[in-house]
Coordinates of C-alpha atoms (C1' of nucleotides) in Angstrom, one line a residue:
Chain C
X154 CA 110.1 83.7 91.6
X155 CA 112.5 80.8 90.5
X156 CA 115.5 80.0 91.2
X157 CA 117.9 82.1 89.3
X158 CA 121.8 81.7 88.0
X159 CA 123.5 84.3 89.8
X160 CA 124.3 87.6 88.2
X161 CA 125.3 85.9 84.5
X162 CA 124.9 88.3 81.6
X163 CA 121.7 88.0 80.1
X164 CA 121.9 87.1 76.5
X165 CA 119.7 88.2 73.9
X166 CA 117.7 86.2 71.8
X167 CA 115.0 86.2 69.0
X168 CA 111.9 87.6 69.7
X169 CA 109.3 85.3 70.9
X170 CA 107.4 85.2 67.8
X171 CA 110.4 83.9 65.9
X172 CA 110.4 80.1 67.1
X173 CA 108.8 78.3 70.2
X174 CA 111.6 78.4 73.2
X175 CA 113.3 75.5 74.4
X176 CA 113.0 74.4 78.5
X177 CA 116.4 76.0 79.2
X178 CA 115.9 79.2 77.2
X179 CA 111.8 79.5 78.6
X180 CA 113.6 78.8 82.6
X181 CA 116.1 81.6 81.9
X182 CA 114.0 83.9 80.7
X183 CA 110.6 83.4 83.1
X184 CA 113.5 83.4 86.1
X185 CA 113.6 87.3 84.8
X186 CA 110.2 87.9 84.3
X187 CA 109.1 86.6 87.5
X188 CA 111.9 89.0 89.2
X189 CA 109.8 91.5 87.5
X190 CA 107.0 90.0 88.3
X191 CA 106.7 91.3 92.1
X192 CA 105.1 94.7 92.5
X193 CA 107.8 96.0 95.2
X194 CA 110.7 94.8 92.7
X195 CA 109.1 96.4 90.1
X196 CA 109.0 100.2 91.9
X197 CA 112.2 99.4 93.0
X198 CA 113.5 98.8 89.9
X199 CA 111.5 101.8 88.4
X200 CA 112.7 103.9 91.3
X201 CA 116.3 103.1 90.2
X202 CA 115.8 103.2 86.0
X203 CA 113.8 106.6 86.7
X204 CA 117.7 108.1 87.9
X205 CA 120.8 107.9 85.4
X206 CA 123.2 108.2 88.1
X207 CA 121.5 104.8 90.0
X208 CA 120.1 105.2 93.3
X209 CA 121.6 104.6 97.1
X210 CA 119.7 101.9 98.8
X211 CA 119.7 104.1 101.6
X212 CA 116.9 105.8 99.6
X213 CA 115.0 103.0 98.8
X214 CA 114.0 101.7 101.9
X215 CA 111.6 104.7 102.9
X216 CA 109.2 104.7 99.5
X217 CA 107.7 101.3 99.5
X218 CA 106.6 101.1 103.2
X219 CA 108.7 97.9 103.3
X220 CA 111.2 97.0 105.8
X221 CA 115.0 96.8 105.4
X222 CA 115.6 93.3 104.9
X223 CA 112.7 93.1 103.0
X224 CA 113.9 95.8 100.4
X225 CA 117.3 94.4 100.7
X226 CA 116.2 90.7 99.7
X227 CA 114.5 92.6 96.5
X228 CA 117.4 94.7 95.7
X229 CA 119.2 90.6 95.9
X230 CA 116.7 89.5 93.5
X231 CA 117.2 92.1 90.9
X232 CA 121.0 91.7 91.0
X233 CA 121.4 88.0 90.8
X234 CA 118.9 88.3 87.8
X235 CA 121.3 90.7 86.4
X236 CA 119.0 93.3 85.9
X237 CA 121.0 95.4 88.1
X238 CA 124.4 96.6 89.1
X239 CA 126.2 97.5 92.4
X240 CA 128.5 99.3 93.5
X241 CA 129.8 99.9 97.4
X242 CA 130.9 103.8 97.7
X243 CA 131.9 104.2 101.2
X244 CA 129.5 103.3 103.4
X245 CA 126.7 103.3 100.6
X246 CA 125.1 100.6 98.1
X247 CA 124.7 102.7 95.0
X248 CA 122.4 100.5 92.4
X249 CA 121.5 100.9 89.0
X250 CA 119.9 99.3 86.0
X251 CA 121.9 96.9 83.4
X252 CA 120.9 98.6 79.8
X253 CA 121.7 94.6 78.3
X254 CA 118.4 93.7 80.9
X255 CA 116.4 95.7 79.3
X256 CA 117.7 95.1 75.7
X257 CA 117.5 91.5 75.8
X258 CA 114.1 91.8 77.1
X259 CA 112.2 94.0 74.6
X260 CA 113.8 92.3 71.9
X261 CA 112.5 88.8 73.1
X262 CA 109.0 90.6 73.5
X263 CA 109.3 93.2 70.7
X264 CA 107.6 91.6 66.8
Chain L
X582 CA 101.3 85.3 90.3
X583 CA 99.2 88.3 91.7
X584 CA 95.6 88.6 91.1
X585 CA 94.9 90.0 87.4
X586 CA 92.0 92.2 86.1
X587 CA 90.3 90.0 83.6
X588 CA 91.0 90.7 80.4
X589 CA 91.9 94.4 80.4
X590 CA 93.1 96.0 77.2
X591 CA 96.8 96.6 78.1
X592 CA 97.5 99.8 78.4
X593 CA 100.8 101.6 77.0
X594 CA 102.7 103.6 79.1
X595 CA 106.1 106.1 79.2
X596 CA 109.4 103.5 78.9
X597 CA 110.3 103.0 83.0
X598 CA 113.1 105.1 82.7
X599 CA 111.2 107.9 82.6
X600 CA 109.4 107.9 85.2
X601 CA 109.2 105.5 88.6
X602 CA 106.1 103.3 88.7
X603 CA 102.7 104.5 90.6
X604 CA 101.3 101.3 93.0
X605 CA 98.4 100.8 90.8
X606 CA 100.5 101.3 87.7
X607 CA 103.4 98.2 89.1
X608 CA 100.5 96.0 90.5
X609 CA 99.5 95.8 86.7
X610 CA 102.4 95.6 85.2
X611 CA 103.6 93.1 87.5
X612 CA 100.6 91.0 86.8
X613 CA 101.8 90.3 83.7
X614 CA 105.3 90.0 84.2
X615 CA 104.5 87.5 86.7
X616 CA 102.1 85.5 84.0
X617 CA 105.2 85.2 82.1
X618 CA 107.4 84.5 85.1
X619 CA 106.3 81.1 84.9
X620 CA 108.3 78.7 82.8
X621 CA 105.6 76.5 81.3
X622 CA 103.5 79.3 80.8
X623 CA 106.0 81.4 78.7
X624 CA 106.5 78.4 76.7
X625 CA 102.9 78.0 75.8
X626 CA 102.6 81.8 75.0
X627 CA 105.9 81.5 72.6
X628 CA 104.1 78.4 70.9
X629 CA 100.9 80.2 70.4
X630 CA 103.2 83.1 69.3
X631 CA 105.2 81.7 67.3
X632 CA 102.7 80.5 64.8
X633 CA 100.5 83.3 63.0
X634 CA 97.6 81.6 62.6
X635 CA 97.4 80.9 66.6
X636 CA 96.9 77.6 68.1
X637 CA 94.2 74.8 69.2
X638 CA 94.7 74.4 72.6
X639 CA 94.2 70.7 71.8
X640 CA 97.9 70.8 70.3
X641 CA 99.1 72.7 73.5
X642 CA 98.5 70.3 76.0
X643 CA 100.9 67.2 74.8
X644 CA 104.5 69.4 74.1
X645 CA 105.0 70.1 77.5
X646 CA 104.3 67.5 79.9
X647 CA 101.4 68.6 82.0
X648 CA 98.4 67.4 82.5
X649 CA 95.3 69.0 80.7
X650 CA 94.0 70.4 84.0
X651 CA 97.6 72.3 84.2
X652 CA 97.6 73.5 80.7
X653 CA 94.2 74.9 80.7
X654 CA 95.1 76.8 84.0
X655 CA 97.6 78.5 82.4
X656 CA 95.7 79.3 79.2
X657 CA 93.4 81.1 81.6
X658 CA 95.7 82.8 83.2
X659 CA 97.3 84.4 80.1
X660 CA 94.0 85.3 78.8
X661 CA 93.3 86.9 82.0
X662 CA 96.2 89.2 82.0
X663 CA 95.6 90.1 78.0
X664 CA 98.1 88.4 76.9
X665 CA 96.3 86.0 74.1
X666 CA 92.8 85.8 72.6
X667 CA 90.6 82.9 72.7
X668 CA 88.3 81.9 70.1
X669 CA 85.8 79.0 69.9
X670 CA 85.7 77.5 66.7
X671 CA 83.2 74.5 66.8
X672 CA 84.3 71.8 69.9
X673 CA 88.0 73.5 69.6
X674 CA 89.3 76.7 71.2
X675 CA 92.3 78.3 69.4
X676 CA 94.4 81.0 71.5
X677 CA 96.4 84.0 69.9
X678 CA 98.8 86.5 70.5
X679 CA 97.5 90.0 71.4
X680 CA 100.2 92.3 69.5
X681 CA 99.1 95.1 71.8
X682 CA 100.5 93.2 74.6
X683 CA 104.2 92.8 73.5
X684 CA 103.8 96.2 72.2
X685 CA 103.1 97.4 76.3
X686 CA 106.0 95.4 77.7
X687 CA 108.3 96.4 75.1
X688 CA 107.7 99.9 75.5
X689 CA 107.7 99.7 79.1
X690 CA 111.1 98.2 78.8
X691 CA 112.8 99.8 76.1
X692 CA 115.4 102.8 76.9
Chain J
dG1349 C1' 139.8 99.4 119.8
dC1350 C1' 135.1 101.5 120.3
dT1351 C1' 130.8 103.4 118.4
dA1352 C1' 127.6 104.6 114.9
dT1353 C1' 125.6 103.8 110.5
dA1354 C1' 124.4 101.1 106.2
dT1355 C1' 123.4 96.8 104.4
dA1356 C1' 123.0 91.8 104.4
dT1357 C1' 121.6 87.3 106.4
dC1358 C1' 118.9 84.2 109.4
dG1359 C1' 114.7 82.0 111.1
dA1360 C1' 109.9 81.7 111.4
dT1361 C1' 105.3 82.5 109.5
dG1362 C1' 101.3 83.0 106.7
dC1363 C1' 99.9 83.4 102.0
dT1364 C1' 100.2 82.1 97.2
dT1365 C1' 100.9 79.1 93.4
dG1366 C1' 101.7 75.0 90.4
dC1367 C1' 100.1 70.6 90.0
dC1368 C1' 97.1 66.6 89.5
dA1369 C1' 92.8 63.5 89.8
dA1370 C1' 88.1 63.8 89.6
dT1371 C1' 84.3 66.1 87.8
dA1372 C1' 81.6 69.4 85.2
dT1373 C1' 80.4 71.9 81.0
dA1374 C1' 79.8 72.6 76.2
dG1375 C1' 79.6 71.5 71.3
dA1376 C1' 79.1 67.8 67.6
dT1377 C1' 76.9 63.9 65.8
dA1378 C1' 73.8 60.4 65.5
Chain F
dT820 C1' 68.0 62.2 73.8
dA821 C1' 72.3 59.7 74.2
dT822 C1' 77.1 59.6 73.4
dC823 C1' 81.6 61.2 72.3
dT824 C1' 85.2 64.7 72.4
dA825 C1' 87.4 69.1 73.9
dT826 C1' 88.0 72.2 77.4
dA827 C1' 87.1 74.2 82.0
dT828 C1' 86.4 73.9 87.0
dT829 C1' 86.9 72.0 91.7
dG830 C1' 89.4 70.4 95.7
dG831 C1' 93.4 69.5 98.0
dC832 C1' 98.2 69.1 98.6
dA833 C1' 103.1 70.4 98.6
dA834 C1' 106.4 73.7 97.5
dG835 C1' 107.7 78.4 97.0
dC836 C1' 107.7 83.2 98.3
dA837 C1' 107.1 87.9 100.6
dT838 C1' 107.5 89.6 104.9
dC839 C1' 109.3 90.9 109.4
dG840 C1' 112.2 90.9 113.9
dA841 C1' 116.5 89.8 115.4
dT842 C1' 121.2 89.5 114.4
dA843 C1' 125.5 89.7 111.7
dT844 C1' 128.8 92.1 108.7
dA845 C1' 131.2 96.0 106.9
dT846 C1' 132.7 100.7 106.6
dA847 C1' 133.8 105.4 108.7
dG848 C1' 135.3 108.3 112.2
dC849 C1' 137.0 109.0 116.7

DNA sequence: GCTATATATCGATGCTTGCCAATATAGATA
DNA sequence: TATCTATATTGGCAAGCATCGATATATAGC
């Protein structure tokens, strides 16, 4: 996983089989791939697409056999790579999925 | 980068909102994702893709500044996750896209 | 304020990965 | 066979990452 601008929007951009990307565009882009690219993020990330009203951290810990801070770090990841949003309601982190994230990502790998 | 079955076919599967990932299911995926999680290697794969007609990895390994070693490291590693096809073609090896491929992600990621 | 609960951060550790130099393999040509 | 070229593999190192236990922060309710 690389380093990754903190919770920017991600833009869209031409699919890949348009024109070669550039360093900065190909950085961007693999920074959200790689956040992807983690099996645990991944579930995690399913778990919370899989439910239009997002899902409460609270219930994410339990499913992937991971610990708290461990989930937590994930749950991190996926927001600063804007893939997903967060809200505090009460005591609760309620998460869910950025529809641009997924957008901007099948249209970069869609022909 | 997590271990990859070589050269799978890349199975299509139901868009991630509709359903959260299985563990054998997000190991795979992730596999890729994580191929194209690394900068230099998404630029290779959007050079190969972006001409039709592939390319000879003899015109991959100057663009980018790495060495050959580096290069053909990551030519093996996107063949290994299904990404591209390799073909020998007398001392040269040209790599291409696998349309299946894109077609996976981008269903996997589309709403 | 005090306590309980939910989530985040810190620090340390072991594994993974990107990278290169050196070397090996394979095809073409003589 | 010998030689040249294109690509792959090996070995080793340094940096990065996933993970956890311990701790800190924040909110709710008393």
């Amino acid at each position: 996983m690389s380093t990754v601008t903190a919770a920017t929007d991600l833009q869209c951009c031409p699919p890949i089989t348009e024109a070669a990307l550039d360093d900065e565009t190909a950085h961007r882009l693999a920074g959200v791939f790689s956040v992807l690219g983690d099996p645990i993020r991944l579930r995690l990330f399913s778990l919370i697409a899989s439910r239009p009203e997002g899902s409460c951290a609270c219930d994410l810990v339990g499913p992937l056999g991971r610990s708290q801070p461990t989930i937590s770090h994930h749950l991190k990841a996926l927001h600063e790579a804007g893939l997903v949003d967060r809200e505090r309601r009460g005591r609760w982190i309620w998460y869910s999925v950025r529809p641009k994230a997924l957008l901007a990502a099948a249209t970069l790998i869609s022909c």
